[in-house]
């Protein structure tokens, strides 16, 4: 799957004489970005006996197992978004994989030290801002989130006025270049922080997720959940990444 992206160019001094003549500037071609389709599939199977017997807490064993599969396949998609650093073209023997956030977020790179610092964070946001980006989302691991919670300069903390307790967490970071929502993700590594301008990211579906009944196999009943999709990044320059502890 492919799409086109463009840039405005570099601003500069623009002052013309009264008798200036027209000049022609050759238009620069748009840049094509692309990613591969990844096929996701999970299944569940329940015997006639499992479905027929009385069960504690659930009415249908198949319905219960299907709900687990639906949640798990959603986590599979999140795993690919967070961790896929390369895009793999599918073949007869190799399944295709779409490139995730680390595949696209390679332009504005900041190298930190053993731990994330507030200076690292400001430098990364500024790097994207200088080329026209406005990151509004920060994604990180739980351990990195605890480090950000200790930042003081741009931290926006929450006060519960019912019991006058200050919650020592940072959910919004106010940088010199705009507000950034801080979100931790349990699948994120401790060695990377990504700053994204969310409007330029989306999932694109070739085939939306659907549930298919498998042909009955003896006394077993099965269902398969499958879908085909990729990740689109409409502007690589609008984002930034920080590597830490590596």
mmCIF file of C-alpha atoms in Angstrom:
data_model
loop_
_atom_site.group_PDB
_atom_site.id
_atom_site.type_symbol
_atom_site.label_atom_id
_atom_site.label_comp_id
_atom_site.label_asym_id
_atom_site.label_seq_id
_atom_site.Cartn_x
_atom_site.Cartn_y
_atom_site.Cartn_z
ATOM 1 C CA UNK A 1 0.000 0.000 0.000
ATOM 2 C CA UNK A 2 1.409 3.431 -0.905
ATOM 3 C CA UNK A 3 0.530 7.121 -0.516
ATOM 4 C CA UNK A 4 2.029 10.494 -1.442
ATOM 5 C CA UNK A 5 3.501 13.120 0.868
ATOM 6 C CA UNK A 6 4.726 16.646 0.178
ATOM 7 C CA UNK A 7 6.448 19.585 1.893
ATOM 8 C CA UNK A 8 6.108 23.363 1.588
ATOM 9 C CA UNK A 9 9.804 24.002 1.104
ATOM 10 C CA UNK A 10 12.117 26.360 3.005
ATOM 11 C CA UNK A 11 10.922 29.939 3.688
ATOM 12 C CA UNK A 12 13.285 32.831 2.915
ATOM 13 C CA UNK A 13 13.469 36.525 2.102
ATOM 14 C CA UNK A 14 10.980 37.466 -0.611
ATOM 15 C CA UNK A 15 11.095 41.062 -1.897
ATOM 16 C CA UNK A 16 10.644 41.978 -5.569
ATOM 17 C CA UNK A 17 11.185 45.056 -7.752
ATOM 18 C CA UNK A 18 8.220 46.889 -9.279
ATOM 19 C CA UNK A 19 9.286 45.854 -12.784
ATOM 20 C CA UNK A 20 10.158 42.292 -11.813
ATOM 21 C CA UNK A 21 9.634 39.651 -14.471
ATOM 22 C CA UNK A 22 8.100 36.275 -13.852
ATOM 23 C CA UNK A 23 10.407 33.374 -13.157
ATOM 24 C CA UNK A 24 9.612 29.712 -13.292
ATOM 25 C CA UNK A 25 10.490 27.291 -10.539
ATOM 26 C CA UNK A 26 10.300 23.657 -11.423
ATOM 27 C CA UNK A 27 7.769 21.897 -9.217
ATOM 28 C CA UNK A 28 9.305 19.243 -7.008
ATOM 29 C CA UNK A 29 7.652 15.823 -7.250
ATOM 30 C CA UNK A 30 5.746 14.442 -4.313
ATOM 31 C CA UNK A 31 7.412 11.647 -2.369
ATOM 32 C CA UNK A 32 5.820 8.215 -2.274
ATOM 33 C CA UNK A 33 5.767 6.388 1.041
ATOM 34 C CA UNK A 34 4.692 2.793 1.310
ATOM 35 C CA UNK A 35 4.105 -0.042 3.703
ATOM 36 C CA UNK A 36 3.178 -3.688 3.361
ATOM 37 C CA UNK A 37 -0.042 -5.415 4.351
ATOM 38 C CA UNK A 38 0.105 -7.707 7.380
ATOM 39 C CA UNK A 39 -2.408 -10.518 7.773
ATOM 40 C CA UNK A 40 -3.562 -11.193 11.336
ATOM 41 C CA UNK A 41 -5.338 -14.386 12.355
ATOM 42 C CA UNK A 42 -6.381 -16.059 15.624
ATOM 43 C CA UNK A 43 -8.697 -18.996 16.215
ATOM 44 C CA UNK A 44 -10.535 -20.772 18.972
ATOM 45 C CA UNK A 45 -12.139 -24.205 19.194
ATOM 46 C CA UNK A 46 -14.689 -25.663 21.613
ATOM 47 C CA UNK A 47 -16.050 -29.202 21.781
ATOM 48 C CA UNK A 48 -19.756 -30.005 21.781
ATOM 49 C CA UNK A 49 -19.403 -31.137 25.393
ATOM 50 C CA UNK A 50 -17.719 -27.901 26.495
ATOM 51 C CA UNK A 51 -20.516 -25.902 24.964
ATOM 52 C CA UNK A 52 -23.304 -28.092 26.372
ATOM 53 C CA UNK A 53 -22.307 -28.482 30.019
ATOM 54 C CA UNK A 54 -23.221 -25.976 32.709
ATOM 55 C CA UNK A 55 -20.427 -23.446 33.168
ATOM 56 C CA UNK A 56 -19.597 -21.173 36.067
ATOM 57 C CA UNK A 57 -19.716 -17.488 35.128
ATOM 58 C CA UNK A 58 -20.376 -17.835 31.393
ATOM 59 C CA UNK A 59 -23.379 -18.836 29.350
ATOM 60 C CA UNK A 60 -21.517 -19.920 26.213
ATOM 61 C CA UNK A 61 -17.976 -21.281 26.175
ATOM 62 C CA UNK A 62 -17.603 -20.402 22.493
ATOM 63 C CA UNK A 63 -18.703 -16.811 23.079
ATOM 64 C CA UNK A 64 -16.263 -16.530 25.987
ATOM 65 C CA UNK A 65 -13.328 -17.940 24.008
ATOM 66 C CA UNK A 66 -14.154 -15.720 21.033
ATOM 67 C CA UNK A 67 -14.046 -12.618 23.232
ATOM 68 C CA UNK A 68 -10.572 -13.644 24.434
ATOM 69 C CA UNK A 69 -9.412 -14.097 20.841
ATOM 70 C CA UNK A 70 -10.767 -10.674 19.819
ATOM 71 C CA UNK A 71 -8.866 -8.989 22.652
ATOM 72 C CA UNK A 72 -5.696 -10.916 21.893
ATOM 73 C CA UNK A 73 -5.682 -10.113 18.182
ATOM 74 C CA UNK A 74 -6.128 -6.426 19.030
ATOM 75 C CA UNK A 75 -3.006 -6.703 21.201
ATOM 76 C CA UNK A 76 -1.214 -8.404 18.300
ATOM 77 C CA UNK A 77 -1.926 -5.324 16.169
ATOM 78 C CA UNK A 78 -0.647 -3.031 18.934
ATOM 79 C CA UNK A 79 2.492 -5.159 19.226
ATOM 80 C CA UNK A 80 3.189 -4.733 15.511
ATOM 81 C CA UNK A 81 2.580 -0.981 15.652
ATOM 82 C CA UNK A 82 4.969 -0.573 18.586
ATOM 83 C CA UNK A 83 7.706 -3.050 17.650
ATOM 84 C CA UNK A 84 7.900 -3.613 13.877
ATOM 85 C CA UNK A 85 11.122 -1.794 12.932
ATOM 86 C CA UNK A 86 11.150 -3.127 9.372
ATOM 87 C CA UNK A 87 8.565 -3.758 6.670
ATOM 88 C CA UNK A 88 8.613 -7.223 5.124
ATOM 89 C CA UNK A 89 7.247 -7.998 1.685
ATOM 90 C CA UNK A 90 5.220 -11.185 1.753
ATOM 91 C CA UNK A 91 6.016 -14.177 -0.433
ATOM 92 C CA UNK A 92 4.888 -17.758 -0.806
ATOM 93 C CA UNK A 93 7.021 -18.730 2.210
ATOM 94 C CA UNK A 94 7.367 -15.465 4.188
ATOM 95 C CA UNK A 95 4.425 -13.653 5.771
ATOM 96 C CA UNK A 96 4.275 -9.935 5.065
ATOM 97 C CA UNK A 97 4.717 -7.496 7.942
ATOM 98 C CA UNK A 98 3.944 -3.803 8.044
ATOM 99 C CA UNK A 99 6.485 -1.373 9.424
ATOM 100 C CA UNK A 100 5.448 0.094 12.762
ATOM 101 C CA UNK A 101 6.290 3.342 14.528
ATOM 102 C CA UNK A 102 10.065 2.647 14.663
ATOM 103 C CA UNK A 103 10.038 1.972 10.908
ATOM 104 C CA UNK A 104 8.753 5.477 10.116
ATOM 105 C CA UNK A 105 9.984 7.565 13.047
ATOM 106 C CA UNK A 106 13.581 7.953 11.889
ATOM 107 C CA UNK A 107 13.983 11.621 10.904
ATOM 108 C CA UNK A 108 14.202 13.596 14.158
ATOM 109 C CA UNK A 109 16.350 11.369 16.363
ATOM 110 C CA UNK A 110 17.697 12.351 19.768
ATOM 111 C CA UNK A 111 20.185 10.143 21.603
ATOM 112 C CA UNK A 112 19.845 10.305 25.379
ATOM 113 C CA UNK A 113 21.871 8.833 28.195
ATOM 114 C CA UNK A 114 21.105 6.110 30.683
ATOM 115 C CA UNK A 115 17.746 7.730 31.512
ATOM 116 C CA UNK A 116 15.400 10.195 29.843
ATOM 117 C CA UNK A 117 15.960 13.842 30.777
ATOM 118 C CA UNK A 118 13.708 16.835 30.368
ATOM 119 C CA UNK A 119 16.332 18.346 28.057
ATOM 120 C CA UNK A 120 16.073 15.252 25.815
ATOM 121 C CA UNK A 121 12.322 15.716 25.657
ATOM 122 C CA UNK A 122 12.520 19.427 24.794
ATOM 123 C CA UNK A 123 15.192 18.781 22.141
ATOM 124 C CA UNK A 124 13.070 16.089 20.472
ATOM 125 C CA UNK A 125 9.929 18.238 20.367
ATOM 126 C CA UNK A 126 11.957 21.154 19.039
ATOM 127 C CA UNK A 127 13.519 18.998 16.305
ATOM 128 C CA UNK A 128 10.057 18.158 14.946
ATOM 129 C CA UNK A 129 8.825 21.726 15.429
ATOM 130 C CA UNK A 130 11.706 23.184 13.390
ATOM 131 C CA UNK A 131 10.597 21.272 10.294
ATOM 132 C CA UNK A 132 6.897 22.060 10.725
ATOM 133 C CA UNK A 133 5.765 19.320 13.106
ATOM 134 C CA UNK A 134 3.660 19.723 16.222
ATOM 135 C CA UNK A 135 3.884 16.469 18.213
ATOM 136 C CA UNK A 136 0.852 16.058 20.476
ATOM 137 C CA UNK A 137 1.386 12.517 21.812
ATOM 138 C CA UNK A 138 4.245 10.911 23.721
ATOM 139 C CA UNK A 139 4.405 7.110 23.929
ATOM 140 C CA UNK A 140 6.663 5.351 26.412
ATOM 141 C CA UNK A 141 7.002 2.393 28.771
ATOM 142 C CA UNK A 142 5.835 2.345 32.364
ATOM 143 C CA UNK A 143 9.389 2.776 33.670
ATOM 144 C CA UNK A 144 9.985 5.810 31.479
ATOM 145 C CA UNK A 145 6.603 7.238 32.508
ATOM 146 C CA UNK A 146 7.761 7.152 36.137
ATOM 147 C CA UNK A 147 10.791 9.235 35.139
ATOM 148 C CA UNK A 148 8.570 11.776 33.352
ATOM 149 C CA UNK A 149 6.350 11.952 36.446
ATOM 150 C CA UNK A 150 9.323 13.478 38.278
ATOM 151 C CA UNK A 151 9.814 16.278 35.746
ATOM 152 C CA UNK A 152 8.954 19.681 37.174
ATOM 153 C CA UNK A 153 9.318 22.358 34.481
ATOM 154 C CA UNK A 154 6.553 21.495 32.031
ATOM 155 C CA UNK A 155 4.601 19.073 34.189
ATOM 156 C CA UNK A 156 0.841 19.435 34.493
ATOM 157 C CA UNK A 157 -0.285 17.513 37.567
ATOM 158 C CA UNK A 158 -3.783 16.586 38.681
ATOM 159 C CA UNK A 159 -5.380 17.791 41.893
ATOM 160 C CA UNK A 160 -8.271 15.905 43.430
ATOM 161 C CA UNK A 161 -10.211 18.656 45.213
ATOM 162 C CA UNK A 162 -12.408 16.202 47.082
ATOM 163 C CA UNK A 163 -9.558 15.071 49.323
ATOM 164 C CA UNK A 164 -6.887 17.700 48.524
ATOM 165 C CA UNK A 165 -4.385 15.060 47.407
ATOM 166 C CA UNK A 166 -1.886 15.812 44.680
ATOM 167 C CA UNK A 167 -1.546 12.943 42.218
ATOM 168 C CA UNK A 168 2.143 12.658 41.385
ATOM 169 C CA UNK A 169 1.645 11.833 37.721
ATOM 170 C CA UNK A 170 2.200 13.812 34.549
ATOM 171 C CA UNK A 171 -0.497 13.301 31.924
ATOM 172 C CA UNK A 172 0.193 16.458 29.897
ATOM 173 C CA UNK A 173 3.623 17.967 29.320
ATOM 174 C CA UNK A 174 3.719 21.659 28.403
ATOM 175 C CA UNK A 175 6.841 22.249 26.347
ATOM 176 C CA UNK A 176 8.071 25.471 24.797
ATOM 177 C CA UNK A 177 6.611 24.156 21.542
ATOM 178 C CA UNK A 178 3.147 23.040 22.621
ATOM 179 C CA UNK A 179 1.218 20.578 24.770
ATOM 180 C CA UNK A 180 2.000 16.879 24.585
ATOM 181 C CA UNK A 181 -0.231 14.133 25.986
ATOM 182 C CA UNK A 182 1.867 11.550 27.837
ATOM 183 C CA UNK A 183 0.699 7.960 27.374
ATOM 184 C CA UNK A 184 2.409 4.848 28.613
ATOM 185 C CA UNK A 185 2.016 1.549 26.813
ATOM 186 C CA UNK A 186 2.748 -1.828 28.362
ATOM 187 C CA UNK A 187 4.342 -3.132 25.146
ATOM 188 C CA UNK A 188 6.814 -0.238 24.825
ATOM 189 C CA UNK A 189 10.530 -0.878 25.448
ATOM 190 C CA UNK A 190 12.407 1.084 28.127
ATOM 191 C CA UNK A 191 14.943 2.196 25.513
ATOM 192 C CA UNK A 192 12.684 4.315 23.281
ATOM 193 C CA UNK A 193 10.330 7.284 23.539
ATOM 194 C CA UNK A 194 8.259 8.370 20.539
ATOM 195 C CA UNK A 195 6.708 11.794 20.012
ATOM 196 C CA UNK A 196 3.995 11.721 17.356
ATOM 197 C CA UNK A 197 1.728 14.190 15.624
ATOM 198 C CA UNK A 198 -1.317 11.958 15.769
ATOM 199 C CA UNK A 199 -3.176 13.414 12.783
ATOM 200 C CA UNK A 200 -0.533 11.962 10.444
ATOM 201 C CA UNK A 201 -0.919 8.354 11.611
ATOM 202 C CA UNK A 202 -3.672 5.894 10.815
ATOM 203 C CA UNK A 203 -4.417 2.225 10.273
ATOM 204 C CA UNK A 204 -5.466 1.365 6.728
ATOM 205 C CA UNK A 205 -7.476 -1.832 6.208
ATOM 206 C CA UNK A 206 -7.364 -3.973 3.103
ATOM 207 C CA UNK A 207 -9.865 -6.356 4.721
ATOM 208 C CA UNK A 208 -11.460 -5.331 8.043
ATOM 209 C CA UNK A 209 -11.489 -7.858 10.872
ATOM 210 C CA UNK A 210 -14.184 -10.495 10.588
ATOM 211 C CA UNK A 211 -15.145 -13.720 12.324
ATOM 212 C CA UNK A 212 -15.445 -16.846 10.189
ATOM 213 C CA UNK A 213 -17.006 -20.150 11.244
ATOM 214 C CA UNK A 214 -14.699 -23.086 10.603
ATOM 215 C CA UNK A 215 -16.153 -26.258 9.071
ATOM 216 C CA UNK A 216 -17.176 -28.641 11.834
ATOM 217 C CA UNK A 217 -14.423 -31.133 12.612
ATOM 218 C CA UNK A 218 -15.978 -34.112 14.322
ATOM 219 C CA UNK A 219 -17.152 -32.952 17.744
ATOM 220 C CA UNK A 220 -15.186 -29.689 17.574
ATOM 221 C CA UNK A 221 -16.563 -26.278 16.651
ATOM 222 C CA UNK A 222 -14.218 -23.481 15.693
ATOM 223 C CA UNK A 223 -14.093 -19.821 14.746
ATOM 224 C CA UNK A 224 -11.339 -17.778 13.113
ATOM 225 C CA UNK A 225 -10.806 -14.033 13.458
ATOM 226 C CA UNK A 226 -8.806 -12.479 10.641
ATOM 227 C CA UNK A 227 -8.028 -9.095 9.119
ATOM 228 C CA UNK A 228 -5.508 -7.460 6.785
ATOM 229 C CA UNK A 229 -4.119 -3.979 7.397
ATOM 230 C CA UNK A 230 -1.120 -1.688 7.422
ATOM 231 C CA UNK A 231 0.100 1.441 9.210
ATOM 232 C CA UNK A 232 0.270 4.773 7.395
ATOM 233 C CA UNK A 233 2.509 7.669 8.402
ATOM 234 C CA UNK A 234 1.641 10.725 6.326
ATOM 235 C CA UNK A 235 4.595 12.847 7.499
ATOM 236 C CA UNK A 236 7.764 11.354 8.943
ATOM 237 C CA UNK A 237 9.163 14.811 9.681
ATOM 238 C CA UNK A 238 6.317 15.712 12.069
ATOM 239 C CA UNK A 239 7.502 13.195 14.673
ATOM 240 C CA UNK A 240 10.562 12.596 16.850
ATOM 241 C CA UNK A 241 12.137 9.738 18.746
ATOM 242 C CA UNK A 242 14.495 9.499 21.717
ATOM 243 C CA UNK A 243 16.750 6.510 22.319
ATOM 244 C CA UNK A 244 17.794 5.981 25.930
ATOM 245 C CA UNK A 245 19.749 3.469 27.961
ATOM 246 C CA UNK A 246 21.162 1.708 24.905
#
